[in-house]
Amino acid sequence: MKSHAAIFLIGRRKIATRDVGQRRSQGKHFKAEGKLEKINSLDKEGLKELYKAIIKNTTISEKGGAGLGFVDMARKSGTKLEYEFPEMSTDYAFFCLKVNVSREKE
């Protein structure tokens, strides 16, 4: 099966927005949504601890799948991850993720 994905980068003066989209089966949709909800519930220190726990306790395959990417995006952006899963059919949803990253150094 072909992969259906898209990545967009929109730059503004102080913020760069990254929009990512990918077709997901409904089962994967619910799993990703649970991870994203957990990540968005954490503060800066909580994200740091989750990142360490994933590195320490997870075997990462060649395809990834440990959830480090979501955690890393949340840590580096300093903002909540914006996401939605519009339904494409009874079997698939389209995963949309938006991350805003400040261009200014802290």
CSV table of N, CA, C and O in Angstrom, one decimal:
chain,number,residue,atom,x,y,z
A,1,MET,N,0.8,-1.2,0.0
A,1,MET,CA,0.0,0.0,0.0
A,1,MET,C,0.9,1.2,0.0
A,1,MET,O,1.9,1.3,0.7
A,2,LYS,N,0.5,2.2,-0.8
A,2,LYS,CA,1.3,3.5,-0.8
A,2,LYS,C,1.1,4.3,0.4
A,2,LYS,O,0.0,4.3,1.0
A,3,SER,N,2.1,5.0,0.8
A,3,SER,CA,2.0,5.9,1.9
A,3,SER,C,1.5,7.3,1.4
A,3,SER,O,1.9,7.7,0.4
A,4,HIS,N,0.5,7.8,2.2
A,4,HIS,CA,0.0,9.1,1.8
A,4,HIS,C,0.4,10.1,3.0
A,4,HIS,O,-0.2,10.0,4.0
A,5,ALA,N,1.3,11.0,2.7
A,5,ALA,CA,1.8,11.9,3.7
A,5,ALA,C,2.1,13.3,3.1
A,5,ALA,O,2.4,13.3,1.9
A,6,ALA,N,2.1,14.3,3.9
A,6,ALA,CA,2.5,15.6,3.4
A,6,ALA,C,3.1,16.4,4.6
A,6,ALA,O,2.8,16.2,5.7
A,7,ILE,N,4.1,17.2,4.2
A,7,ILE,CA,4.7,18.1,5.2
A,7,ILE,C,4.8,19.5,4.7
A,7,ILE,O,5.2,19.7,3.5
A,8,PHE,N,4.4,20.5,5.5
A,8,PHE,CA,4.4,21.9,5.1
A,8,PHE,C,5.2,22.7,6.1
A,8,PHE,O,5.1,22.4,7.3
A,9,LEU,N,5.9,23.7,5.7
A,9,LEU,CA,6.6,24.6,6.6
A,9,LEU,C,6.2,26.0,6.2
A,9,LEU,O,6.3,26.4,5.1
A,10,ILE,N,5.6,26.7,7.2
A,10,ILE,CA,5.1,28.0,7.0
A,10,ILE,C,5.9,28.9,7.9
A,10,ILE,O,5.9,28.8,9.2
A,11,GLY,N,6.7,29.9,7.4
A,11,GLY,CA,7.5,30.7,8.2
A,11,GLY,C,6.9,32.1,8.4
A,11,GLY,O,6.4,32.7,7.5
A,12,ARG,N,7.0,32.6,9.6
A,12,ARG,CA,6.6,33.9,9.9
A,12,ARG,C,7.8,34.6,10.6
A,12,ARG,O,8.8,33.9,10.8
A,13,ARG,N,7.7,35.8,11.0
A,13,ARG,CA,8.8,36.5,11.5
A,13,ARG,C,9.4,35.8,12.8
A,13,ARG,O,10.5,35.6,12.9
A,14,LYS,N,8.5,35.5,13.7
A,14,LYS,CA,9.0,35.0,15.0
A,14,LYS,C,8.6,33.5,15.2
A,14,LYS,O,9.1,32.9,16.2
A,15,ILE,N,7.8,33.0,14.4
A,15,ILE,CA,7.3,31.6,14.6
A,15,ILE,C,7.4,30.8,13.2
A,15,ILE,O,6.9,31.3,12.2
A,16,ALA,N,7.9,29.6,13.3
A,16,ALA,CA,7.8,28.7,12.1
A,16,ALA,C,6.8,27.6,12.5
A,16,ALA,O,6.8,27.1,13.6
A,17,THR,N,5.8,27.4,11.6
A,17,THR,CA,4.8,26.4,11.8
A,17,THR,C,5.1,25.2,10.9
A,17,THR,O,5.3,25.4,9.7
A,18,ARG,N,5.1,24.0,11.5
A,18,ARG,CA,5.2,22.8,10.7
A,18,ARG,C,3.9,22.1,10.8
A,18,ARG,O,3.4,21.7,11.8
A,19,ASP,N,3.4,21.8,9.6
A,19,ASP,CA,2.2,21.0,9.4
A,19,ASP,C,2.5,19.7,8.8
A,19,ASP,O,3.2,19.7,7.8
A,20,VAL,N,2.1,18.6,9.4
A,20,VAL,CA,2.3,17.3,8.9
A,20,VAL,C,1.0,16.5,8.8
A,20,VAL,O,0.1,16.7,9.6
A,21,GLY,N,0.9,15.8,7.7
A,21,GLY,CA,-0.4,15.0,7.5
A,21,GLY,C,0.0,13.6,7.0
A,21,GLY,O,0.9,13.4,6.3
A,22,GLN,N,-0.8,12.7,7.5
A,22,GLN,CA,-0.6,11.3,7.1
A,22,GLN,C,-1.9,10.5,7.2
A,22,GLN,O,-2.6,10.6,8.2
A,23,ARG,N,-2.2,9.6,6.3
A,23,ARG,CA,-3.4,8.7,6.4
A,23,ARG,C,-3.1,7.7,7.4
A,23,ARG,O,-2.0,7.1,7.4
A,24,ARG,N,-4.0,7.4,8.3
A,24,ARG,CA,-3.8,6.4,9.4
A,24,ARG,C,-5.0,5.5,9.4
A,24,ARG,O,-6.1,6.0,9.3
A,25,SER,N,-4.8,4.2,9.7
A,25,SER,CA,-5.9,3.4,10.0
A,25,SER,C,-6.6,3.8,11.3
A,25,SER,O,-5.9,4.4,12.2
A,26,GLN,N,-7.9,3.5,11.5
A,26,GLN,CA,-8.6,4.0,12.7
A,26,GLN,C,-7.9,3.5,13.9
A,26,GLN,O,-7.8,4.2,14.9
A,27,GLY,N,-7.4,2.2,13.9
A,27,GLY,CA,-6.7,1.7,15.1
A,27,GLY,C,-5.5,2.5,15.5
A,27,GLY,O,-5.2,2.8,16.7
A,28,LYS,N,-4.7,2.8,14.5
A,28,LYS,CA,-3.5,3.6,14.8
A,28,LYS,C,-3.8,5.1,15.2
A,28,LYS,O,-3.1,5.7,16.0
A,29,HIS,N,-5.0,5.5,14.7
A,29,HIS,CA,-5.4,6.9,15.0
A,29,HIS,C,-5.7,7.0,16.5
A,29,HIS,O,-5.2,7.9,17.2
A,30,PHE,N,-6.4,6.0,17.1
A,30,PHE,CA,-6.7,6.0,18.5
A,30,PHE,C,-5.4,5.9,19.4
A,30,PHE,O,-5.3,6.6,20.4
A,31,LYS,N,-4.5,5.1,18.9
A,31,LYS,CA,-3.2,4.9,19.7
A,31,LYS,C,-2.4,6.3,19.7
A,31,LYS,O,-1.9,6.7,20.7
A,32,ALA,N,-2.3,6.9,18.5
A,32,ALA,CA,-1.6,8.2,18.4
A,32,ALA,C,-2.3,9.3,19.2
A,32,ALA,O,-1.6,10.1,19.9
A,33,GLU,N,-3.6,9.3,19.2
A,33,GLU,CA,-4.3,10.3,19.9
A,33,GLU,C,-4.1,10.2,21.4
A,33,GLU,O,-3.9,11.2,22.1
A,34,GLY,N,-4.0,9.0,21.9
A,34,GLY,CA,-3.7,8.7,23.3
A,34,GLY,C,-2.3,9.3,23.7
A,34,GLY,O,-2.1,9.9,24.8
A,35,LYS,N,-1.3,9.0,22.9
A,35,LYS,CA,0.0,9.5,23.1
A,35,LYS,C,0.1,11.0,23.1
A,35,LYS,O,0.7,11.6,23.9
A,36,LEU,N,-0.6,11.6,22.1
A,36,LEU,CA,-0.6,13.1,22.0
A,36,LEU,C,-1.3,13.7,23.2
A,36,LEU,O,-0.9,14.7,23.7
A,37,GLU,N,-2.4,13.1,23.7
A,37,GLU,CA,-3.1,13.7,24.9
A,37,GLU,C,-2.2,13.6,26.1
A,37,GLU,O,-2.1,14.6,26.9
A,38,LYS,N,-1.5,12.5,26.3
A,38,LYS,CA,-0.5,12.4,27.4
A,38,LYS,C,0.6,13.5,27.3
A,38,LYS,O,0.9,14.1,28.3
A,39,ILE,N,1.1,13.6,26.1
A,39,ILE,CA,2.2,14.6,25.9
A,39,ILE,C,1.7,16.0,26.2
A,39,ILE,O,2.4,16.8,26.9
A,40,ASN,N,0.5,16.3,25.7
A,40,ASN,CA,0.0,17.7,25.9
A,40,ASN,C,-0.4,17.9,27.4
A,40,ASN,O,-0.5,19.1,27.8
A,41,SER,N,-0.5,16.9,28.2
A,41,SER,CA,-0.9,17.1,29.6
A,41,SER,C,0.4,17.4,30.5
A,41,SER,O,0.2,17.8,31.6
A,42,LEU,N,1.6,17.2,29.9
A,42,LEU,CA,2.8,17.3,30.7
A,42,LEU,C,3.4,18.8,30.6
A,42,LEU,O,3.3,19.4,29.6
A,43,ASP,N,4.1,19.2,31.7
A,43,ASP,CA,4.8,20.4,31.6
A,43,ASP,C,6.2,20.1,31.2
A,43,ASP,O,6.5,19.0,30.8
A,44,LYS,N,7.1,21.1,31.1
A,44,LYS,CA,8.4,21.0,30.6
A,44,LYS,C,9.2,19.9,31.3
A,44,LYS,O,9.9,19.1,30.7
A,45,GLU,N,9.1,19.8,32.6
A,45,GLU,CA,9.8,18.8,33.4
A,45,GLU,C,9.3,17.4,33.1
A,45,GLU,O,10.0,16.4,33.0
A,46,GLY,N,7.9,17.3,33.0
A,46,GLY,CA,7.3,16.1,32.7
A,46,GLY,C,7.7,15.5,31.3
A,46,GLY,O,7.9,14.3,31.2
A,47,LEU,N,7.8,16.4,30.4
A,47,LEU,CA,8.3,16.0,29.0
A,47,LEU,C,9.7,15.5,29.1
A,47,LEU,O,10.0,14.5,28.4
A,48,LYS,N,10.5,16.1,29.8
A,48,LYS,CA,11.9,15.7,30.0
A,48,LYS,C,12.0,14.3,30.6
A,48,LYS,O,12.7,13.4,30.1
A,49,GLU,N,11.2,14.1,31.6
A,49,GLU,CA,11.2,12.8,32.3
A,49,GLU,C,10.6,11.7,31.3
A,49,GLU,O,11.1,10.6,31.3
A,50,LEU,N,9.6,12.0,30.6
A,50,LEU,CA,9.0,11.0,29.6
A,50,LEU,C,10.0,10.7,28.6
A,50,LEU,O,10.2,9.5,28.2
A,51,TYR,N,10.7,11.7,28.1
A,51,TYR,CA,11.8,11.5,27.0
A,51,TYR,C,12.8,10.5,27.6
A,51,TYR,O,13.2,9.5,26.9
A,52,LYS,N,13.3,10.7,28.8
A,52,LYS,CA,14.3,9.9,29.4
A,52,LYS,C,13.8,8.4,29.6
A,52,LYS,O,14.5,7.5,29.3
A,53,ALA,N,12.5,8.3,30.0
A,53,ALA,CA,11.9,7.0,30.2
A,53,ALA,C,11.8,6.2,28.9
A,53,ALA,O,12.1,5.0,28.9
A,54,ILE,N,11.4,6.9,27.8
A,54,ILE,CA,11.3,6.3,26.5
A,54,ILE,C,12.7,5.8,26.1
A,54,ILE,O,12.8,4.6,25.6
A,55,ILE,N,13.7,6.6,26.2
A,55,ILE,CA,15.0,6.3,25.8
A,55,ILE,C,15.5,5.0,26.6
A,55,ILE,O,16.1,4.1,26.0
A,56,LYS,N,15.3,5.1,27.9
A,56,LYS,CA,15.8,4.0,28.8
A,56,LYS,C,15.0,2.7,28.6
A,56,LYS,O,15.6,1.6,28.7
A,57,ASN,N,13.7,2.7,28.4
A,57,ASN,CA,12.9,1.5,28.5
A,57,ASN,C,12.3,1.0,27.2
A,57,ASN,O,11.5,0.1,27.3
A,58,THR,N,12.6,1.6,26.1
A,58,THR,CA,11.9,1.2,24.8
A,58,THR,C,12.9,0.7,23.8
A,58,THR,O,14.0,1.3,23.6
A,59,THR,N,12.6,-0.3,23.1
A,59,THR,CA,13.4,-0.8,22.0
A,59,THR,C,12.8,-0.1,20.8
A,59,THR,O,11.6,-0.2,20.5
A,60,ILE,N,13.7,0.6,20.1
A,60,ILE,CA,13.2,1.4,18.9
A,60,ILE,C,13.6,0.6,17.6
A,60,ILE,O,14.7,0.2,17.4
A,61,SER,N,12.6,0.4,16.8
A,61,SER,CA,12.8,-0.3,15.5
A,61,SER,C,13.4,0.7,14.5
A,61,SER,O,13.4,1.9,14.7
A,62,GLU,N,13.7,0.1,13.3
A,62,GLU,CA,14.1,1.0,12.2
A,62,GLU,C,13.1,2.0,11.8
A,62,GLU,O,13.4,3.1,11.3
A,63,LYS,N,11.8,1.6,12.0
A,63,LYS,CA,10.7,2.5,11.6
A,63,LYS,C,10.4,3.5,12.7
A,63,LYS,O,9.5,4.3,12.6
A,64,GLY,N,11.0,3.4,13.8
A,64,GLY,CA,10.7,4.3,15.0
A,64,GLY,C,9.6,3.7,15.8
A,64,GLY,O,9.7,2.5,16.2
A,65,GLY,N,8.6,4.5,16.1
A,65,GLY,CA,7.4,4.0,16.8
A,65,GLY,C,7.5,4.1,18.3
A,65,GLY,O,6.5,3.7,19.0
A,66,ALA,N,8.5,4.6,18.8
A,66,ALA,CA,8.6,4.8,20.3
A,66,ALA,C,7.9,6.0,20.8
A,66,ALA,O,7.7,6.2,22.0
A,67,GLY,N,7.5,7.0,19.9
A,67,GLY,CA,6.9,8.2,20.3
A,67,GLY,C,7.8,9.3,20.7
A,67,GLY,O,7.4,10.4,21.1
A,68,LEU,N,9.1,9.1,20.4
A,68,LEU,CA,10.1,10.1,20.7
A,68,LEU,C,9.9,11.4,19.9
A,68,LEU,O,10.1,12.5,20.3
A,69,GLY,N,9.5,11.2,18.6
A,69,GLY,CA,9.3,12.4,17.8
A,69,GLY,C,8.3,13.3,18.3
A,69,GLY,O,8.5,14.5,18.4
A,70,PHE,N,7.1,12.8,18.8
A,70,PHE,CA,6.1,13.7,19.4
A,70,PHE,C,6.7,14.4,20.6
A,70,PHE,O,6.5,15.6,20.8
A,71,VAL,N,7.3,13.7,21.5
A,71,VAL,CA,7.9,14.2,22.7
A,71,VAL,C,8.9,15.3,22.4
A,71,VAL,O,8.9,16.4,23.0
A,72,ASP,N,9.8,15.0,21.4
A,72,ASP,CA,10.8,15.9,21.1
A,72,ASP,C,10.2,17.2,20.5
A,72,ASP,O,10.7,18.3,20.8
A,73,MET,N,9.2,17.1,19.6
A,73,MET,CA,8.6,18.3,19.1
A,73,MET,C,8.0,19.1,20.2
A,73,MET,O,8.1,20.4,20.1
A,74,ALA,N,7.3,18.5,21.1
A,74,ALA,CA,6.7,19.3,22.2
A,74,ALA,C,7.8,19.9,23.1
A,74,ALA,O,7.6,21.1,23.5
A,75,ARG,N,8.8,19.2,23.3
A,75,ARG,CA,9.9,19.8,24.2
A,75,ARG,C,10.6,21.0,23.4
A,75,ARG,O,10.8,22.1,24.0
A,76,LYS,N,10.9,20.9,22.2
A,76,LYS,CA,11.6,21.9,21.4
A,76,LYS,C,10.7,23.1,21.1
A,76,LYS,O,11.2,24.2,21.0
A,77,SER,N,9.4,22.9,20.9
A,77,SER,CA,8.5,24.0,20.6
A,77,SER,C,8.1,24.8,21.8
A,77,SER,O,7.8,25.9,21.7
A,78,GLY,N,8.0,24.1,22.9
A,78,GLY,CA,7.5,24.7,24.2
A,78,GLY,C,6.0,25.0,24.1
A,78,GLY,O,5.5,25.7,25.0
A,79,THR,N,5.3,24.4,23.2
A,79,THR,CA,3.9,24.6,23.0
A,79,THR,C,3.2,23.3,23.0
A,79,THR,O,3.8,22.2,22.7
A,80,LYS,N,1.9,23.3,23.1
A,80,LYS,CA,1.1,22.1,23.0
A,80,LYS,C,1.0,21.7,21.5
A,80,LYS,O,1.1,22.6,20.6
A,81,LEU,N,1.0,20.4,21.2
A,81,LEU,CA,0.9,19.9,19.9
A,81,LEU,C,-0.6,20.0,19.4
A,81,LEU,O,-1.5,19.6,20.2
A,82,GLU,N,-0.9,20.6,18.3
A,82,GLU,CA,-2.2,20.8,17.8
A,82,GLU,C,-2.4,19.6,16.8
A,82,GLU,O,-1.6,19.4,15.9
A,83,TYR,N,-3.5,18.9,17.0
A,83,TYR,CA,-3.8,17.8,16.1
A,83,TYR,C,-5.2,17.5,15.9
A,83,TYR,O,-6.1,18.0,16.7
A,84,GLU,N,-5.5,16.8,14.8
A,84,GLU,CA,-6.9,16.3,14.6
A,84,GLU,C,-6.8,15.1,13.6
A,84,GLU,O,-5.8,14.9,13.0
A,85,PHE,N,-7.9,14.4,13.6
A,85,PHE,CA,-8.0,13.1,12.8
A,85,PHE,C,-9.3,13.2,12.0
A,85,PHE,O,-10.2,12.4,12.3
A,86,PRO,N,-9.4,14.0,10.9
A,86,PRO,CA,-10.6,14.0,10.1
A,86,PRO,C,-10.8,12.6,9.5
A,86,PRO,O,-9.9,12.0,9.0
A,87,GLU,N,-12.0,12.1,9.6
A,87,GLU,CA,-12.3,10.8,9.0
A,87,GLU,C,-12.3,10.8,7.5
A,87,GLU,O,-12.9,11.7,6.9
A,88,MET,N,-11.6,9.8,6.9
A,88,MET,CA,-11.6,9.7,5.4
A,88,MET,C,-12.6,8.7,5.0
A,88,MET,O,-13.3,8.8,4.0
A,89,SER,N,-12.7,7.6,5.8
A,89,SER,CA,-13.7,6.5,5.5
A,89,SER,C,-13.9,5.8,6.9
A,89,SER,O,-13.3,6.2,7.9
A,90,THR,N,-14.6,4.7,6.8
A,90,THR,CA,-14.8,3.9,8.1
A,90,THR,C,-13.5,3.3,8.5
A,90,THR,O,-13.3,2.9,9.7
A,91,ASP,N,-12.5,3.1,7.6
A,91,ASP,CA,-11.3,2.4,7.9
A,91,ASP,C,-10.1,3.4,8.2
A,91,ASP,O,-9.1,3.0,8.8
A,92,TYR,N,-10.2,4.6,7.6
A,92,TYR,CA,-9.0,5.5,7.7
A,92,TYR,C,-9.4,6.9,8.2
A,92,TYR,O,-10.5,7.4,7.9
A,93,ALA,N,-8.5,7.6,8.8
A,93,ALA,CA,-8.5,9.0,9.2
A,93,ALA,C,-7.3,9.6,8.6
A,93,ALA,O,-6.3,9.0,8.4
A,94,PHE,N,-7.3,11.0,8.5
A,94,PHE,CA,-6.1,11.7,8.0
A,94,PHE,C,-5.6,12.4,9.3
A,94,PHE,O,-6.2,13.3,9.8
A,95,PHE,N,-4.4,12.0,9.7
A,95,PHE,CA,-3.7,12.6,10.9
A,95,PHE,C,-3.1,13.9,10.5
A,95,PHE,O,-2.3,14.0,9.6
A,96,CYS,N,-3.5,15.0,11.1
A,96,CYS,CA,-3.0,16.4,10.9
A,96,CYS,C,-2.3,16.8,12.2
A,96,CYS,O,-3.0,16.9,13.2
A,97,LEU,N,-1.1,17.2,12.1
A,97,LEU,CA,-0.3,17.7,13.3
A,97,LEU,C,0.3,19.1,12.9
A,97,LEU,O,0.8,19.3,11.9
A,98,LYS,N,0.1,20.0,13.9
A,98,LYS,CA,0.6,21.4,13.7
A,98,LYS,C,1.5,21.7,14.9
A,98,LYS,O,1.1,21.5,16.0
A,99,VAL,N,2.7,22.1,14.6
A,99,VAL,CA,3.7,22.5,15.7
A,99,VAL,C,4.2,23.9,15.4
A,99,VAL,O,4.7,24.1,14.3
A,100,ASN,N,4.1,24.7,16.4
A,100,ASN,CA,4.7,26.1,16.2
A,100,ASN,C,6.0,26.2,17.0
A,100,ASN,O,6.1,25.8,18.1
A,101,VAL,N,7.1,26.6,16.3
A,101,VAL,CA,8.4,26.7,16.9
A,101,VAL,C,8.9,28.1,16.8
A,101,VAL,O,8.9,28.7,15.7
A,102,SER,N,9.3,28.7,17.9
A,102,SER,CA,9.8,30.0,18.0
A,102,SER,C,11.1,30.1,17.3
A,102,SER,O,12.0,29.2,17.4
A,103,ARG,N,11.3,31.2,16.5
A,103,ARG,CA,12.6,31.4,15.8
A,103,ARG,C,13.6,32.1,16.7
A,103,ARG,O,14.8,32.3,16.4
A,104,GLU,N,13.1,32.7,17.8
A,104,GLU,CA,13.9,33.5,18.7
A,104,GLU,C,14.6,32.6,19.7
A,104,GLU,O,14.0,31.6,20.2
A,105,LYS,N,15.8,32.9,20.1
A,105,LYS,CA,16.6,32.1,21.1
A,105,LYS,C,16.1,32.6,22.4
A,105,LYS,O,15.8,33.8,22.7
A,106,GLU,N,15.9,31.7,23.4
A,106,GLU,CA,15.5,32.0,24.7
A,106,GLU,C,16.6,32.5,25.6
A,106,GLU,O,17.8,32.2,25.4
